[in-house]
Coordinates of C-alpha atoms and ligand atoms in Angstrom, one line a residue:
M166 CA -9.6 22.9 8.9
E167 CA -6.4 23.2 6.7
T168 CA -6.8 24.0 3.0
K169 CA -5.0 21.8 0.5
E170 CA -2.6 24.8 -0.2
Q171 CA -1.8 25.2 3.5
F172 CA -1.2 21.4 3.7
S173 CA 1.1 21.6 0.7
R174 CA 3.4 24.2 2.2
R175 CA 3.4 23.5 5.9
G176 CA 2.3 20.0 6.1
F177 CA 4.8 18.6 3.8
L178 CA 7.7 20.2 5.6
K179 CA 6.3 19.1 9.0
T180 CA 5.9 15.5 8.0
T181 CA 9.2 15.1 6.1
G182 CA 11.2 14.8 9.3
V183 CA 8.8 12.4 10.8
V184 CA 8.7 10.3 7.7
L185 CA 12.5 10.1 7.7
S186 CA 12.4 8.9 11.3
L187 CA 9.7 6.4 10.3
F188 CA 12.0 5.1 7.7
A189 CA 14.9 4.9 10.0
A190 CA 12.9 3.0 12.6
A191 CA 11.5 0.6 10.0
T192 CA 14.9 -0.1 8.4
H193 CA 17.4 -0.1 11.2
V194 CA 15.9 -2.8 13.4
Q195 CA 15.8 -6.1 11.7
S196 CA 12.3 -7.1 10.7
A197 CA 10.7 -9.9 12.8
I198 CA 10.1 -11.8 9.6
A199 CA 13.1 -10.6 7.6
G200 CA 15.7 -12.8 6.0
T201 CA 15.7 -14.8 2.8
A202 CA 12.8 -17.2 2.7
E203 CA 13.0 -20.5 1.2
G204 CA 10.9 -20.8 -2.0
D205 CA 11.1 -17.1 -2.5
P206 CA 10.6 -16.3 -6.2
P207 CA 13.9 -15.1 -7.9
P208 CA 13.9 -11.6 -9.5
V209 CA 12.7 -11.8 -13.1
K210 CA 14.7 -10.4 -16.0
R211 CA 12.3 -8.1 -17.8
D212 CA 12.5 -5.8 -20.8
P213 CA 12.5 -2.2 -19.3
A214 CA 10.9 -0.8 -22.5
Q215 CA 8.0 -3.3 -22.3
L216 CA 7.5 -2.7 -18.6
K217 CA 7.5 1.1 -19.1
R218 CA 4.9 0.6 -21.9
L219 CA 2.7 -1.4 -19.6
L220 CA 3.0 1.1 -16.8
D221 CA 2.4 4.1 -19.1
E222 CA -0.7 2.4 -20.5
M223 CA -2.0 1.6 -17.0
D224 CA -1.3 5.1 -15.9
A225 CA -3.1 6.6 -18.8
K226 CA -6.2 4.7 -17.6
G227 CA -5.6 5.5 -14.1
Y228 CA -8.6 7.8 -13.8
Q229 CA -11.0 5.1 -15.1
F230 CA -9.6 2.5 -12.7
W231 CA -9.1 4.9 -9.6
S232 CA -5.5 3.8 -9.4
V233 CA -2.9 5.7 -7.4
P234 CA -1.2 8.5 -9.4
R235 CA 2.1 7.3 -10.7
K236 CA 4.1 9.4 -8.1
D237 CA 2.2 7.5 -5.3
G238 CA 3.1 4.3 -7.1
E239 CA 6.7 5.2 -7.1
F240 CA 6.5 6.2 -3.5
L241 CA 4.9 2.8 -2.6
H242 CA 7.8 1.1 -4.5
L243 CA 10.3 3.0 -2.5
L244 CA 8.6 2.4 0.8
V245 CA 8.4 -1.4 0.2
K246 CA 12.2 -1.4 -0.7
A247 CA 13.2 0.9 2.1
T248 CA 11.4 -1.0 4.8
R249 CA 12.6 -4.4 3.3
A250 CA 9.0 -5.6 3.5
R251 CA 8.6 -9.2 2.8
N252 CA 5.0 -10.0 3.3
V253 CA 2.9 -7.2 1.8
L254 CA -0.9 -7.0 1.7
E255 CA -3.0 -4.8 -0.5
L256 CA -6.7 -4.1 -0.1
G257 CA -8.2 -2.9 -3.4
T258 CA -6.3 -4.0 -6.4
S259 CA -8.3 -2.4 -9.2
H260 CA -6.4 -3.1 -12.4
G261 CA -3.1 -3.7 -10.6
F262 CA -1.1 -0.5 -10.9
S263 CA -0.1 -0.1 -7.3
A264 CA 0.3 -3.9 -7.0
I265 CA 2.9 -3.8 -9.8
W266 CA 4.8 -0.9 -8.2
M267 CA 4.9 -2.8 -4.9
G268 CA 5.7 -6.1 -6.5
L269 CA 8.7 -4.5 -8.4
G270 CA 9.8 -3.1 -5.1
L271 CA 9.9 -6.7 -3.6
E272 CA 12.2 -7.9 -6.3
E273 CA 15.2 -6.5 -4.5
A274 CA 15.0 -8.1 -1.1
G275 CA 12.5 -10.8 -2.0
G276 CA 9.0 -11.2 -0.6
R277 CA 5.5 -11.5 -1.7
L278 CA 2.4 -9.4 -2.2
T279 CA -1.3 -10.6 -1.7
T280 CA -3.8 -8.2 -3.2
I281 CA -7.6 -8.4 -2.9
E282 CA -10.2 -7.1 -5.3
I283 CA -14.0 -7.5 -5.2
D284 CA -14.8 -6.7 -8.8
R285 CA -14.4 -9.6 -11.2
E286 CA -13.5 -7.6 -14.3
R287 CA -10.9 -5.6 -12.4
Y288 CA -9.5 -8.7 -10.8
D289 CA -9.2 -10.4 -14.2
L290 CA -7.5 -7.3 -15.7
A291 CA -5.1 -7.1 -12.6
R292 CA -4.0 -10.7 -13.1
K293 CA -3.3 -10.1 -16.8
H294 CA -1.3 -7.0 -16.0
V295 CA 0.7 -8.7 -13.2
S296 CA 1.5 -11.5 -15.5
E297 CA 2.7 -9.0 -18.2
A298 CA 4.9 -7.3 -15.6
G299 CA 6.5 -10.7 -14.9
L300 CA 5.2 -10.7 -11.3
S301 CA 2.9 -13.8 -11.3
Q302 CA 5.2 -15.6 -9.0
R303 CA 5.5 -12.8 -6.5
V304 CA 2.0 -11.3 -6.6
T305 CA -1.1 -13.3 -5.6
C306 CA -4.4 -11.8 -6.6
I307 CA -7.5 -12.8 -4.7
K308 CA -11.0 -12.1 -6.0
G309 CA -13.4 -11.4 -3.0
D310 CA -14.5 -9.0 -0.4
A311 CA -11.4 -7.9 1.5
H312 CA -13.5 -7.7 4.7
V313 CA -14.1 -11.4 4.4
E314 CA -10.8 -12.4 2.8
V315 CA -8.5 -10.7 5.3
A316 CA -10.0 -12.7 8.1
K317 CA -9.0 -15.9 6.2
L318 CA -5.4 -14.8 5.6
E319 CA -2.8 -16.0 8.1
G320 CA -0.3 -13.2 7.8
P321 CA 1.4 -11.7 9.6
F322 CA 2.1 -8.8 7.2
D323 CA 4.8 -6.2 7.5
F324 CA 3.4 -3.7 5.1
V325 CA -0.3 -3.2 4.4
F326 CA -1.7 -0.8 1.7
M327 CA -5.3 -0.1 2.4
D328 CA -6.9 1.3 -0.8
A329 CA -10.3 -0.5 -1.0
D330 CA -13.6 1.0 0.5
K331 CA -12.5 4.0 2.5
E332 CA -15.3 3.6 5.1
G333 CA -14.0 0.1 5.8
Q334 CA -10.6 1.2 7.2
M335 CA -11.6 0.7 10.9
D336 CA -12.9 -2.8 10.2
Y337 CA -9.7 -3.7 8.3
F338 CA -7.6 -2.3 11.2
K339 CA -9.5 -4.5 13.7
K340 CA -9.0 -7.5 11.5
L341 CA -5.2 -6.8 11.1
F342 CA -4.2 -5.5 14.5
P343 CA -2.6 -7.0 16.6
K344 CA -2.2 -10.5 15.2
K345 CA -1.7 -9.9 11.5
L346 CA 0.6 -6.9 11.6
V347 CA 4.1 -7.5 12.9
P348 CA 5.7 -5.1 15.4
G349 CA 7.7 -2.8 13.1
G350 CA 5.1 -3.2 10.4
I351 CA 3.5 -0.3 8.4
L352 CA -0.1 0.5 7.7
S353 CA -0.6 2.8 4.7
A354 CA -4.1 4.2 4.0
H355 CA -4.5 6.0 0.6
N356 CA -6.7 9.1 0.0
A357 CA -6.2 10.2 3.6
I358 CA -6.5 13.8 2.6
G359 CA -9.0 13.8 -0.2
Q360 CA -11.3 11.3 1.4
A361 CA -10.4 12.0 5.0
N362 CA -14.1 12.3 5.9
S363 CA -14.9 8.8 4.7
M364 CA -12.3 7.3 7.1
K365 CA -12.6 9.9 9.8
D366 CA -13.1 7.3 12.5
Y367 CA -9.9 5.3 11.4
L368 CA -7.8 8.5 11.1
E369 CA -8.8 9.8 14.5
M370 CA -8.1 6.4 16.2
I371 CA -4.8 5.7 14.5
R372 CA -3.4 9.2 15.2
K373 CA -3.7 8.7 18.9
H374 CA -3.1 5.0 19.1
P375 CA -0.4 4.3 21.7
N376 CA 1.2 1.6 19.6
F377 CA 1.6 3.5 16.4
D378 CA 3.6 6.6 15.1
T379 CA 1.4 8.2 12.4
V380 CA 1.9 10.8 9.8
T381 CA -0.1 12.1 6.9
L382 CA 1.8 13.1 3.8
S383 CA 1.4 13.9 0.2
V384 CA 3.8 13.1 -2.6
T385 CA 1.6 14.7 -5.2
M386 CA 0.8 17.8 -3.1
D387 CA -2.7 16.8 -3.7
D388 CA -4.2 13.7 -1.9
G389 CA -1.9 11.4 0.0
F390 CA -1.2 8.7 2.6
C391 CA -1.8 8.1 6.3
L392 CA 1.3 6.1 7.3
S393 CA 1.4 4.4 10.6
Y394 CA 4.4 2.5 12.1
R395 CA 3.7 -0.1 14.7
H396 CA 6.1 0.2 17.6
R397 CA 8.4 -2.9 18.1
I398 CA 8.3 -2.3 21.9
S399 CA 4.8 -1.4 23.3
Ligands
SAM627 C1 -9.0 3.1 -5.3 S1 -9.3 1.6 -6.3 C2 -7.8 0.7 -6.0 C3 -6.6 1.2 -6.8 C4 -5.5 0.4 -6.8 N1 -4.9 0.2 -5.4 C5 -4.4 1.0 -7.7 O1 -3.7 2.0 -7.3 O2 -4.1 0.5 -8.8 C6 -10.3 0.7 -5.0 C7 -10.6 -0.7 -5.5 O3 -11.1 -1.4 -4.3 C8 -12.2 -2.3 -4.8 N2 -13.0 -2.6 -3.5 C9 -13.9 -1.8 -2.9 N3 -14.4 -2.4 -1.9 C10 -13.8 -3.6 -1.8 C11 -13.8 -4.7 -0.9 N4 -14.7 -4.7 0.2 N5 -13.0 -5.7 -1.0 C12 -12.2 -5.8 -2.1 N6 -12.0 -4.7 -2.9 C13 -12.9 -3.7 -2.9 C14 -12.9 -1.6 -5.8 O4 -13.6 -2.5 -6.6 C15 -11.7 -0.8 -6.5 O5 -11.3 -1.6 -7.6

């Protein structure tokens, strides 16, 4: 069992190369659902100072709302942009911090995010924050149990951020793969280091799945992501 410190030093270096390959794979082959879609919301002109204020306020309350650390939000933003994701799904919105980072990432290439939250208060707050970020056209918030709601969504998605109940990852995977995740798509599970025990079944399965390349990485050198790339050719 690796300690966090060991992971920080060795794991980061080891995964960096694999992540770069993962980026390359995801960006060099044209996405199955890439291209400008009709009816795509145009990028919104927003006041950078106002957006920074909103993100700072949300970040300050991150602990209360279990939201991703800012660095992880920035990483999700970069991932969404770099993979030119166009149909993104988030499980577990909370107050909308990660949703806003990903939504902003979608502004460059176009695309939409659907995010699901079970708690009424957090859902209401997320909608308010998404609106304040000027992302209401791009981000659809759904109030409900993601285990139920995912089954109702058509997809397919090219980027999925799984950040709801950690014990539910395996069920989410079964609901998404193969039909609702495009070949070339990415599954990203948060807290894959800090809460690895809660998603042990999922982590063990996805790491040896023949249709995926999987890496675990940390941006904060603390907790992190399990990132899985679905092969285009199986
Ligand atoms: C870790 S927080 C999400 C943080 C958010 N992604 C962010 O970074 O701003 C997990 C959220 O998932 C929600 N959740 C838990 N189980 C859920 C379920 N079955 N369906 C939808 N949401 C769920 C919780 O209410 C909580 O708000």
